[in-house]
XYZ file of C-alpha atoms in Angstrom:
669
model
C -22.911 20.134 16.908
C -19.258 20.119 17.990
C -18.077 21.757 21.201
C -14.448 21.955 22.388
C -14.036 20.693 25.925
C -11.603 22.898 27.779
C -11.910 21.890 31.427
C -12.297 18.517 33.163
C -12.553 17.679 36.867
C -11.819 14.042 37.648
C -12.236 11.594 40.487
C -9.596 8.947 41.114
C -11.454 6.580 38.826
C -10.844 9.116 36.029
C -14.563 9.552 35.354
C -15.769 13.102 34.938
C -17.879 13.964 37.978
C -18.633 17.650 37.665
C -20.523 19.766 35.206
C -18.411 21.072 32.359
C -18.640 24.602 31.089
C -20.488 23.905 27.835
C -23.326 25.627 26.027
C -26.667 23.978 26.562
C -26.940 21.233 23.969
C -30.533 20.539 23.007
C -31.829 18.362 20.236
C -33.587 20.222 17.467
C -36.408 17.700 17.379
C -38.712 16.600 20.231
C -36.710 18.650 22.765
C -34.379 15.739 23.432
C -31.422 16.888 25.499
C -27.946 16.080 24.157
C -25.567 14.133 26.298
C -22.815 16.059 28.047
C -19.209 14.964 28.273
C -19.879 13.908 31.854
C -22.611 11.530 30.705
C -20.320 10.001 28.120
C -17.517 9.365 30.604
C -19.838 7.466 32.959
C -19.848 3.705 33.408
C -23.488 3.361 32.384
C -25.086 4.761 29.251
C -27.390 7.797 29.365
C -31.122 7.194 29.511
C -32.510 5.302 26.501
C -29.013 5.182 24.978
C -26.753 2.325 23.898
C -23.001 2.445 23.651
C -21.640 2.422 20.118
C -19.510 -0.641 20.873
C -22.640 -2.762 21.346
C -22.885 -2.812 17.567
C -20.533 -5.059 15.593
C -17.291 -3.088 15.723
C -15.584 -5.736 13.589
C -17.280 -3.984 10.658
C -15.404 -0.746 11.405
C -12.528 -0.027 9.038
C -9.179 1.261 10.281
C -6.007 2.262 8.508
C -3.866 0.266 10.910
C -4.640 -2.477 13.404
C -8.144 -3.512 14.460
C -10.664 -1.158 16.104
C -10.988 -1.953 19.797
C -13.934 -1.910 22.194
C -13.345 0.326 25.244
C -9.616 0.464 24.401
C -7.303 2.319 22.076
C -6.012 0.782 18.880
C -2.965 -0.264 20.952
C -5.107 -1.816 23.707
C -4.795 0.892 26.364
C -7.566 2.814 28.187
C -9.248 5.453 26.035
C -7.695 8.687 27.293
C -8.263 12.179 25.971
C -6.310 15.001 27.609
C -6.027 13.026 30.854
C -9.614 11.813 31.051
C -10.287 8.092 30.736
C -13.480 6.944 29.034
C -14.604 3.494 30.204
C -16.695 3.095 27.062
C -16.017 3.906 23.463
C -14.089 2.726 20.435
C -10.425 3.180 19.614
C -9.526 3.232 15.948
C -6.865 4.498 13.568
C -7.159 6.890 10.652
C -8.447 6.472 8.067
C -11.504 4.857 9.588
C -15.159 4.489 8.734
C -18.136 2.811 10.353
C -21.623 2.599 8.896
C -24.532 2.067 11.321
C -28.127 1.299 10.369
C -30.537 3.225 12.624
C -33.930 2.065 11.268
C -35.413 5.445 12.163
C -35.400 4.610 15.875
C -32.623 6.899 17.155
C -32.724 10.523 18.272
C -29.084 11.486 18.898
C -25.460 10.473 18.501
C -22.944 11.815 20.997
C -19.220 11.243 21.558
C -16.101 12.936 22.861
C -13.396 12.665 20.209
C -9.714 13.339 19.765
C -6.231 11.896 19.316
C -5.548 9.547 22.211
C -2.989 10.624 24.802
C -0.846 7.581 23.915
C 0.213 9.471 20.789
C 1.959 12.214 22.793
C 5.394 12.893 21.309
C 4.339 11.833 17.830
C 3.096 13.893 14.905
C -0.395 12.440 15.006
C -3.332 14.339 13.536
C -6.940 13.266 13.046
C -10.300 14.651 11.985
C -13.747 13.308 12.826
C -16.774 13.470 10.562
C -20.379 12.411 11.125
C -22.595 11.782 8.118
C -26.332 11.228 8.557
C -28.365 9.986 5.586
C -25.561 11.051 3.201
C -25.312 14.573 4.659
C -22.308 15.705 6.696
C -23.680 17.098 9.953
C -20.497 17.413 12.013
C -16.823 17.898 11.136
C -14.005 18.620 13.579
C -10.893 20.606 12.835
C -7.583 18.748 12.795
C -6.973 17.413 16.307
C -3.495 16.586 17.613
C -2.223 14.982 20.836
C -2.874 17.315 23.742
C -5.552 19.331 21.945
C -8.829 19.823 23.768
C -11.150 16.947 22.856
C -14.339 17.790 21.040
C -17.888 16.945 22.078
C -19.938 15.861 19.075
C -23.707 15.805 19.443
C -25.958 15.433 16.422
C -29.677 14.951 15.900
C -30.688 11.555 14.484
C -34.459 11.853 14.660
C -35.934 9.829 11.806
C -32.509 9.041 10.347
C -31.822 5.742 8.601
C -28.034 5.742 8.338
C -25.124 6.978 10.424
C -21.587 7.075 9.019
C -18.660 7.797 11.342
C -15.380 8.709 9.670
C -11.883 9.534 10.854
C -9.441 11.317 8.543
C -5.667 11.568 8.731
C -5.417 15.350 9.033
C -3.801 15.571 5.614
C -0.290 14.518 6.659
C -0.326 10.723 6.498
C -1.543 8.197 9.047
C 1.483 7.757 11.317
C 0.293 7.350 14.945
C -3.191 8.585 14.075
C -4.840 6.848 17.056
C -8.387 8.180 17.229
C -10.938 7.761 20.031
C -14.707 7.864 19.924
C -14.904 8.352 23.694
C -18.197 7.410 25.333
C -19.856 7.156 21.940
C -23.582 6.646 22.509
C -26.705 6.423 20.372
C -29.883 7.602 22.106
C -33.078 5.813 21.120
C -36.575 7.245 20.986
C -37.589 4.637 23.549
C -36.385 1.350 24.960
C -38.678 -0.360 22.462
C -36.998 1.296 19.464
C -35.114 -0.962 17.051
C -31.492 -1.269 18.067
C -28.780 0.177 15.809
C -26.737 -2.381 13.911
C -23.520 -2.271 11.956
C -23.904 -2.215 8.214
C -22.273 -5.228 6.598
C -20.887 -4.470 3.154
C -22.433 -6.939 0.704
C -19.863 -9.406 -0.544
C -20.409 -10.059 -4.201
C -18.354 -12.758 -5.922
C -14.992 -11.515 -7.157
C -15.311 -9.923 -10.554
C -12.568 -12.035 -12.049
C -12.260 -15.020 -14.355
C -9.399 -17.431 -13.716
C -8.284 -18.382 -17.221
C -7.057 -21.787 -18.317
C -3.273 -21.573 -18.838
C -2.409 -21.085 -22.492
C -0.178 -23.931 -23.731
C 1.294 -21.701 -26.467
C 4.601 -20.007 -25.647
C 4.464 -16.313 -24.725
C 7.014 -13.780 -23.472
C 5.981 -11.402 -20.689
C 7.457 -8.843 -18.301
C 9.432 -5.723 -19.174
C 10.093 -4.734 -22.776
C 13.016 -2.560 -21.706
C 15.854 -2.908 -19.204
C 18.958 -0.880 -18.344
C 22.430 -1.509 -16.943
C 25.726 0.284 -16.455
C 28.422 -0.964 -18.874
C 30.934 -3.133 -17.045
C 28.513 -3.984 -14.254
C 26.989 -7.477 -13.918
C 23.919 -8.009 -16.101
C 21.198 -10.510 -15.163
C 17.870 -10.943 -16.938
C 15.643 -13.979 -16.889
C 13.341 -13.976 -19.930
C 9.810 -14.282 -18.483
C 7.974 -16.877 -20.521
C 5.015 -19.233 -20.209
C 3.679 -22.158 -22.207
C 3.946 -25.915 -22.281
C 7.539 -27.009 -21.977
C 10.225 -27.774 -22.369
C 10.951 -24.189 -23.417
C 14.104 -23.175 -25.259
C 15.313 -19.637 -25.856
C 17.309 -17.729 -28.436
C 18.193 -14.088 -29.029
C 19.246 -12.035 -32.054
C 21.413 -8.935 -31.736
C 22.546 -9.415 -28.128
C 25.003 -6.626 -27.255
C 28.671 -7.519 -26.901
C 29.479 -8.967 -23.501
C 26.126 -10.715 -22.948
C 25.298 -14.405 -23.364
C 22.036 -16.349 -23.214
C 21.479 -19.798 -21.753
C 19.156 -21.473 -24.251
C 17.814 -23.896 -21.653
C 16.973 -21.416 -18.888
C 16.415 -18.157 -20.745
C 18.866 -16.374 -18.420
C 21.000 -13.606 -19.960
C 24.228 -12.819 -18.089
C 27.509 -10.984 -18.598
C 28.445 -7.300 -18.727
C 27.956 -4.744 -21.469
C 31.196 -3.596 -23.044
C 29.831 -0.232 -24.169
C 27.015 2.234 -23.672
C 24.150 2.414 -26.114
C 20.653 1.166 -26.870
C 20.080 -2.202 -28.523
C 16.856 -3.872 -29.634
C 17.162 -7.604 -29.083
C 14.757 -10.097 -30.640
C 13.915 -12.789 -28.103
C 12.413 -16.098 -29.175
C 10.948 -18.879 -27.065
C 10.023 -22.271 -28.475
C 7.830 -24.847 -26.806
C 5.733 -27.897 -27.474
C 2.860 -25.760 -28.787
C 4.650 -23.197 -30.923
C 6.972 -20.209 -30.964
C 6.786 -16.635 -29.665
C 8.987 -13.595 -30.230
C 9.288 -10.235 -28.546
C 11.655 -7.278 -28.633
C 13.652 -6.410 -25.524
C 15.386 -3.037 -25.545
C 18.635 -3.033 -23.552
C 19.946 0.388 -22.554
C 23.583 0.645 -21.511
C 24.460 3.776 -19.596
C 24.880 5.407 -16.195
C 21.885 5.199 -13.834
C 19.658 3.291 -16.241
C 18.249 0.695 -13.820
C 14.521 0.293 -13.087
C 13.346 1.314 -16.542
C 10.097 -0.343 -15.487
C 8.828 -0.770 -11.905
C 10.595 -3.608 -10.043
C 8.574 -6.811 -9.669
C 9.345 -9.467 -7.090
C 8.848 -10.529 -3.479
C 9.699 -8.974 -0.109
C 9.757 -10.800 3.217
C 8.262 -8.163 5.539
C 4.499 -8.351 5.022
C 4.436 -12.076 5.687
C 7.399 -12.847 7.959
C 8.308 -9.558 9.655
C 11.339 -10.126 11.863
C 10.871 -13.915 11.754
C 12.415 -14.106 8.287
C 15.073 -16.814 7.800
C 17.366 -17.995 5.039
C 15.179 -21.074 4.593
C 12.081 -18.931 4.072
C 13.883 -16.731 1.580
C 15.151 -19.737 -0.383
C 11.687 -21.290 -0.358
C 10.250 -18.063 -1.749
C 12.850 -17.983 -4.506
C 12.117 -21.600 -5.397
C 8.397 -20.942 -5.466
C 8.856 -17.932 -7.721
C 9.883 -20.423 -10.389
C 7.683 -23.361 -9.405
C 4.510 -21.242 -9.198
C 5.227 -19.824 -12.635
C 5.337 -16.217 -11.401
C 8.895 -15.764 -12.659
C 7.456 -16.510 -16.084
C 5.176 -13.485 -15.723
C 7.996 -11.054 -14.914
C 8.595 -11.222 -11.149
C 12.339 -11.152 -10.630
C 13.436 -9.815 -7.219
C 13.776 -11.744 -3.950
C 14.197 -9.146 -1.208
C 15.103 -9.700 2.451
C 13.606 -6.991 4.622
C 14.633 -6.260 8.231
C 16.101 -8.717 10.802
C 19.133 -10.147 8.979
C 21.683 -7.890 10.741
C 23.968 -8.729 13.699
C 26.255 -5.840 14.601
C 29.703 -5.066 13.192
C 33.146 -6.614 13.415
C 36.247 -4.851 14.729
C 36.679 -3.090 11.391
C 33.078 -1.868 11.337
C 31.901 -4.312 8.679
C 28.221 -5.264 8.920
C 27.571 -8.843 10.064
C 24.641 -11.193 9.530
C 22.888 -13.055 12.331
C 22.466 -16.786 12.876
C 19.402 -16.881 10.601
C 21.608 -15.965 7.642
C 24.895 -17.844 8.107
C 26.212 -17.135 4.580
C 24.485 -14.270 2.853
C 26.866 -14.283 -0.112
C 25.936 -17.911 -0.782
C 22.254 -17.001 -0.489
C 22.700 -14.253 -3.077
C 24.494 -16.698 -5.374
C 21.621 -19.171 -4.963
C 19.057 -16.531 -5.931
C 21.156 -15.417 -8.906
C 21.522 -19.025 -9.998
C 17.755 -19.116 -10.480
C 17.963 -16.055 -12.711
C 16.434 -13.869 -10.001
C 17.788 -10.716 -8.371
C 18.678 -10.271 -4.714
C 17.494 -7.438 -2.460
C 18.300 -6.333 1.079
C 17.256 -3.741 3.680
C 18.831 -1.141 5.961
C 18.220 2.252 7.537
C 20.223 5.503 7.543
C 19.842 5.626 11.335
C 21.653 3.755 14.072
C 18.988 1.041 14.237
C 16.488 -0.425 11.797
C 12.748 -0.447 12.459
C 13.173 -3.863 14.074
C 16.005 -2.654 16.325
C 18.860 -4.195 14.332
C 22.142 -2.614 13.262
C 21.685 0.071 10.603
C 24.025 2.059 8.349
C 24.576 5.386 10.116
C 28.198 6.519 9.546
C 28.979 3.194 7.816
C 27.270 3.893 4.508
C 30.233 3.205 2.202
C 31.227 0.103 4.147
C 27.725 -1.247 3.852
C 27.444 -0.406 0.157
C 30.729 -2.262 -0.415
C 29.404 -5.267 1.516
C 26.175 -5.294 -0.464
C 28.124 -5.250 -3.726
C 30.349 -8.101 -2.539
C 27.274 -10.154 -1.639
C 25.677 -9.540 -5.047
C 22.856 -7.290 -3.856
C 20.690 -5.819 -6.637
C 18.142 -3.828 -4.602
C 18.342 -1.798 -1.374
C 15.318 -0.709 0.635
C 16.466 2.131 2.913
C 14.069 2.819 5.794
C 14.030 6.173 7.675
C 13.254 4.627 11.115
C 15.793 5.672 13.761
C 17.239 8.390 11.572
C 14.521 10.429 13.239
C 16.813 10.456 16.298
C 19.655 11.766 14.157
C 17.485 14.395 12.496
C 16.090 15.397 15.909
C 12.757 16.406 14.437
C 14.263 18.482 11.638
C 12.065 17.737 8.625
C 13.443 20.499 6.446
C 14.158 19.466 2.883
C 17.968 19.341 3.345
C 17.508 17.173 6.453
C 15.131 14.768 4.687
C 17.412 14.466 1.671
C 20.729 14.135 3.473
C 20.778 10.429 4.443
C 19.580 9.378 1.000
C 22.187 11.505 -0.740
C 24.895 9.916 1.409
C 23.858 6.354 0.558
C 23.222 7.226 -3.081
C 26.804 8.471 -3.324
C 28.063 5.278 -1.670
C 26.114 3.070 -4.070
C 27.449 5.007 -7.055
C 30.979 3.934 -6.106
C 30.430 0.156 -6.136
C 30.887 -2.090 -9.166
C 27.286 -3.194 -9.623
C 23.873 -1.669 -10.175
C 21.729 -1.555 -7.042
C 18.155 -0.298 -7.275
C 17.751 2.303 -4.516
C 14.336 2.272 -2.833
C 13.582 5.120 -0.408
C 11.319 4.169 2.480
C 10.554 7.426 4.285
C 6.760 7.421 4.062
C 6.310 10.387 1.744
C 7.784 13.037 4.043
C 8.554 16.361 2.425
C 6.668 15.374 -0.748
C 9.479 12.974 -1.642
C 7.939 12.336 -5.058
C 9.045 15.857 -6.020
C 12.740 15.287 -5.244
C 13.348 11.562 -4.918
C 14.790 11.171 -8.408
C 17.317 13.991 -8.065
C 18.452 12.487 -4.753
C 19.294 9.157 -6.383
C 16.100 7.226 -5.770
C 14.704 4.649 -8.157
C 11.510 4.465 -6.114
C 10.155 6.164 -3.027
C 7.364 5.379 -0.635
C 4.549 7.863 -0.920
C 2.736 6.662 2.185
C 2.949 4.937 5.547
C 2.955 1.152 5.830
C 0.096 -0.637 4.135
C -2.160 -2.907 6.210
C -4.420 -5.685 4.981
C -7.669 -3.792 5.480
C -9.908 -1.593 3.387
C -9.252 1.579 5.373
C -5.525 1.379 4.674
C -5.924 0.464 1.014
C -8.525 3.169 0.394
C -6.443 5.847 2.075
C -3.344 4.935 0.095
C -4.797 4.781 -3.397
C -6.920 7.931 -3.004
C -3.819 9.900 -1.969
C -1.827 8.990 -5.096
C -3.634 11.481 -7.325
C -1.216 14.114 -8.627
C 1.936 12.137 -7.873
C 2.013 10.616 -11.354
C 3.732 13.636 -12.924
C 6.884 12.947 -10.905
C 7.336 9.286 -11.905
C 8.684 7.613 -15.016
C 11.385 5.245 -16.270
C 14.035 4.845 -13.586
C 12.076 6.562 -10.807
C 8.718 5.378 -9.477
C 6.158 6.242 -6.816
C 5.840 3.379 -4.335
C 2.556 3.074 -2.381
C 4.008 0.017 -0.565
C 3.926 -3.723 -1.103
C 1.102 -6.033 -2.119
C -1.239 -7.347 0.570
C -2.771 -10.377 -1.142
C -2.491 -14.039 -0.173
C -1.197 -15.206 3.223
C 0.261 -12.206 5.070
C 0.692 -11.104 8.674
C 4.177 -9.762 9.596
C 5.054 -13.076 11.269
C 1.540 -13.853 12.528
C 0.358 -15.283 9.246
C -3.259 -15.298 8.112
C -5.196 -14.856 4.879
C -5.354 -11.194 3.943
C -8.289 -9.349 5.450
C -8.870 -7.622 2.122
C -12.003 -8.977 0.473
C -11.624 -10.488 -3.016
C -12.918 -7.415 -4.864
C -10.701 -5.206 -2.704
C -7.736 -7.308 -3.769
C -8.722 -6.869 -7.411
C -8.855 -3.103 -6.830
C -5.471 -3.287 -5.065
C -3.766 -5.061 -7.946
C -5.512 -2.950 -10.593
C -4.477 0.340 -9.003
C -0.872 -0.742 -8.428
C -0.641 -1.661 -12.115
C -2.259 1.595 -13.232
C 0.026 3.638 -10.970
C 3.263 2.000 -12.207
C 3.943 0.937 -8.647
C 6.699 -1.530 -7.791
C 4.960 -4.901 -7.531
C 6.516 -6.616 -4.531
C 4.535 -9.633 -3.403
C 4.159 -9.674 0.383
C 2.727 -13.144 0.989
C 3.825 -16.680 1.824
C 4.975 -17.970 -1.539
C 4.589 -21.581 -0.430
C 0.820 -21.147 0.048
C -0.422 -19.540 -3.140
C -4.086 -20.334 -3.834
C -5.622 -20.158 -7.344
C -7.260 -16.766 -6.718
C -4.007 -15.169 -5.540
C -2.107 -16.676 -8.452
C -4.717 -15.323 -10.861
C -4.347 -11.851 -9.350
C -0.574 -11.875 -9.548
C -0.221 -13.465 -12.974
C -2.702 -11.511 -15.102
C -0.378 -10.585 -17.949
C -2.802 -8.020 -19.348
C -2.712 -6.127 -16.042
C 1.040 -6.631 -15.615
C 1.667 -5.250 -19.099
C 0.094 -1.987 -17.922
C 2.458 -1.847 -14.961
C 5.470 -2.676 -17.141
C 4.482 -0.473 -20.078
C 7.675 1.008 -21.560
C 6.107 4.436 -22.029
C 6.216 4.664 -18.236
C 3.370 7.151 -17.712
C 1.459 6.310 -14.500
C -2.288 6.791 -14.379
C -3.922 10.053 -13.395
C -7.323 10.366 -11.756
C -9.305 11.950 -14.569
C -12.678 12.151 -12.800
C -13.912 11.675 -9.248
C -17.338 12.040 -7.636
C -18.518 10.705 -4.289
C -15.657 8.180 -4.052
C -16.256 6.861 -7.542
C -13.176 7.455 -9.687
C -11.864 7.004 -13.193
C -8.092 6.566 -13.482
C -6.419 6.393 -16.893
C -3.023 6.244 -18.577
C -1.748 6.077 -22.157
C 0.148 2.963 -23.248
C 3.013 2.573 -25.686
C 0.824 0.830 -28.281
C -1.593 3.758 -28.603
C -4.290 2.315 -26.348
C -5.372 3.521 -22.900
C -5.621 1.615 -19.633
C -8.604 2.702 -17.549
C -9.648 1.803 -14.026
C -13.233 2.383 -12.879
C -12.827 2.446 -9.105
C -15.673 2.266 -6.604
C -14.654 3.256 -3.090
C -18.212 3.208 -1.748
C -19.969 0.501 0.247
C -22.516 -0.254 -2.490
C -22.238 -1.341 -6.128
C -22.213 1.685 -8.407
C -22.334 2.394 -12.124
C -19.251 4.290 -13.289
C -18.653 5.732 -16.755
C -15.429 6.191 -18.690
C -15.867 9.023 -21.196
C -13.646 9.200 -24.235
C -13.399 12.988 -23.911
C -11.654 12.541 -20.561
C -9.124 10.223 -22.216
C -8.439 12.419 -25.227
C -9.855 9.932 -27.751
C -12.732 10.174 -30.212
C -15.116 7.950 -32.118
C -15.946 4.306 -31.583
C -13.374 2.551 -29.435
C -12.986 -1.171 -28.751
C -13.148 -2.018 -25.052
C -11.622 -5.046 -23.351
C -12.217 -6.099 -19.731
C -8.868 -7.290 -18.385
C -10.101 -9.246 -15.344
C -12.818 -10.974 -17.336
C -10.370 -11.446 -20.253
C -13.176 -10.455 -22.576
C -13.632 -8.153 -25.581
C -16.796 -6.163 -24.912
C -17.252 -4.567 -28.341
C -16.837 -1.043 -29.722
C -18.494 1.918 -28.008
C -19.019 5.508 -29.071
C -18.133 8.310 -26.630
C -18.195 6.285 -23.384
C -18.530 2.975 -21.608
C -20.495 2.376 -18.388
C -20.507 -0.645 -16.103
C -21.603 -1.561 -12.596
C -18.561 -1.803 -10.336
C -18.717 -3.849 -7.098
C -18.434 -2.115 -3.733
C -14.721 -1.592 -2.977
C -14.008 -2.850 -6.476
C -12.388 -1.932 -9.767
C -13.116 -2.721 -13.384
C -9.861 -2.627 -15.359
C -10.235 -1.842 -19.060
C -8.097 -1.426 -22.133
C -9.612 1.069 -24.557
C -8.590 1.536 -28.162
C -6.864 -0.477 -30.837
C -3.178 -1.291 -30.706
C -0.967 0.261 -33.355
């Protein structure tokens, strides 16, 4: 039962002290009376009841931050339309919490809504209560200032209680959700106490292979550049060294360093050229074709792969940390698997000189030299700004200096620009019409088109206005489809489940971006191992490869453990991401949070992800009819690096909770 609460009377201590005009709420079993909002705002629990927070709230998932006991997600008193609840749980959409009841409870009650601290923001949340796999309560979308809702549901004889918070269908920005005064009433004081369900942690479904000593070429099979603009491409290769490189049919204007595998120069003419690359090592020789396209706006033919500073360093990024990351890209071997960008995020800026030219702060004393250093390694150099007056971190942004900044970036050798909406909200003044959303990106796109180098243009505006539908025509090479990712299951689950349908808008040169990778040591300056469990990380990497997402590592490159390296360097998975056909995966079936995602590949095979978003292992089936193939098909498991045999019509496998089995189905041409 859900009842809107329309009138509160409060004492100075903010506790509700008077009866509220509500219908009588009676339990349907054993005549147990439901708690009223007044009961739930008291300092002590109702008779025979325990507060929800007495269970292990650390098991609650949230889309941002960590759920808090008796506080909001931001650490403030739980407040719904002016009423403070001394007990309860503050969380952030999307959120879920599974409680084991052992048949000893009779009722769950809570007052729910978007916390008052979200006033002035476009927050929206929904609350759902599921008892023994049946939804028994669902609120409408609740926004800041809306009347909170009293939820009261019968639990008599129930085994499981699942509490969920949704994002209201418009993203998770500021979706601070309160379970105010949440209480579970027991049949008696002797009843077994509720306890948080702990998701079973099975070993990661992944085999770390022994490095192959034979030479191999990896990464993109196609790349594009504007004739006359600087060209830089490091041939990604692995194998026992020393490695030497050669190329047949290089276009005019390009040269290859045989010792480093770095191709530089500038195309003299437009056109498409197939180049035969060869790498030789101590254990043999490997060849591969690289297609080079010369023409206007031909960058990002495959999703960019590299590293970005934000998810690990936040505003504490420094030149030394960026250089160390670039060095480690080579020393770890990840450059040999196709990672090529080193991107500085926010916190490099330091105002403007008398002529309005953007300056760097003391952490980056010579940014041109830093760019040269990165280029000297055969890697590309990225930077960050905002179309507003300030960046997200409060630093100088590009508003009304777009061409000046584009000229500076070109002079510094920048190859990639992440452009973050942030304070442009103050310029737009709440106008989220399509022309308003497009305007700042059109302005910077025009500025970038006038400089003498190719700069990948990455929109960071969180998916507003269905950016995937218009990002390409506005000059974007990629665009964020979501809010910022966090290193927790709630965030990851919300992001990947909301990508369905976006795939039709992406392809070579323009990609959906569900944000950066959250594996390894992360933390936005407060570093720690990712809170994503190993199988969640496997799902994360699998989905980003299936979706043709930019693969920007967000961790401390100097502390890469074997598991993280295995995740990031699986060439069979990376080949899906970098497939030259450029057709991101679609969700072909879904049922009860168990999905099948699939995409065709250039060699005639299909990549398939069996994705289990539930809290228990589950058997999931890929059916050939859903993929558009017939007859017996060979199946290969890409995380186990194992051929499984040929199967007629379908293939089924048990997938770990919060896990993914990544398959390649069919025979290459």
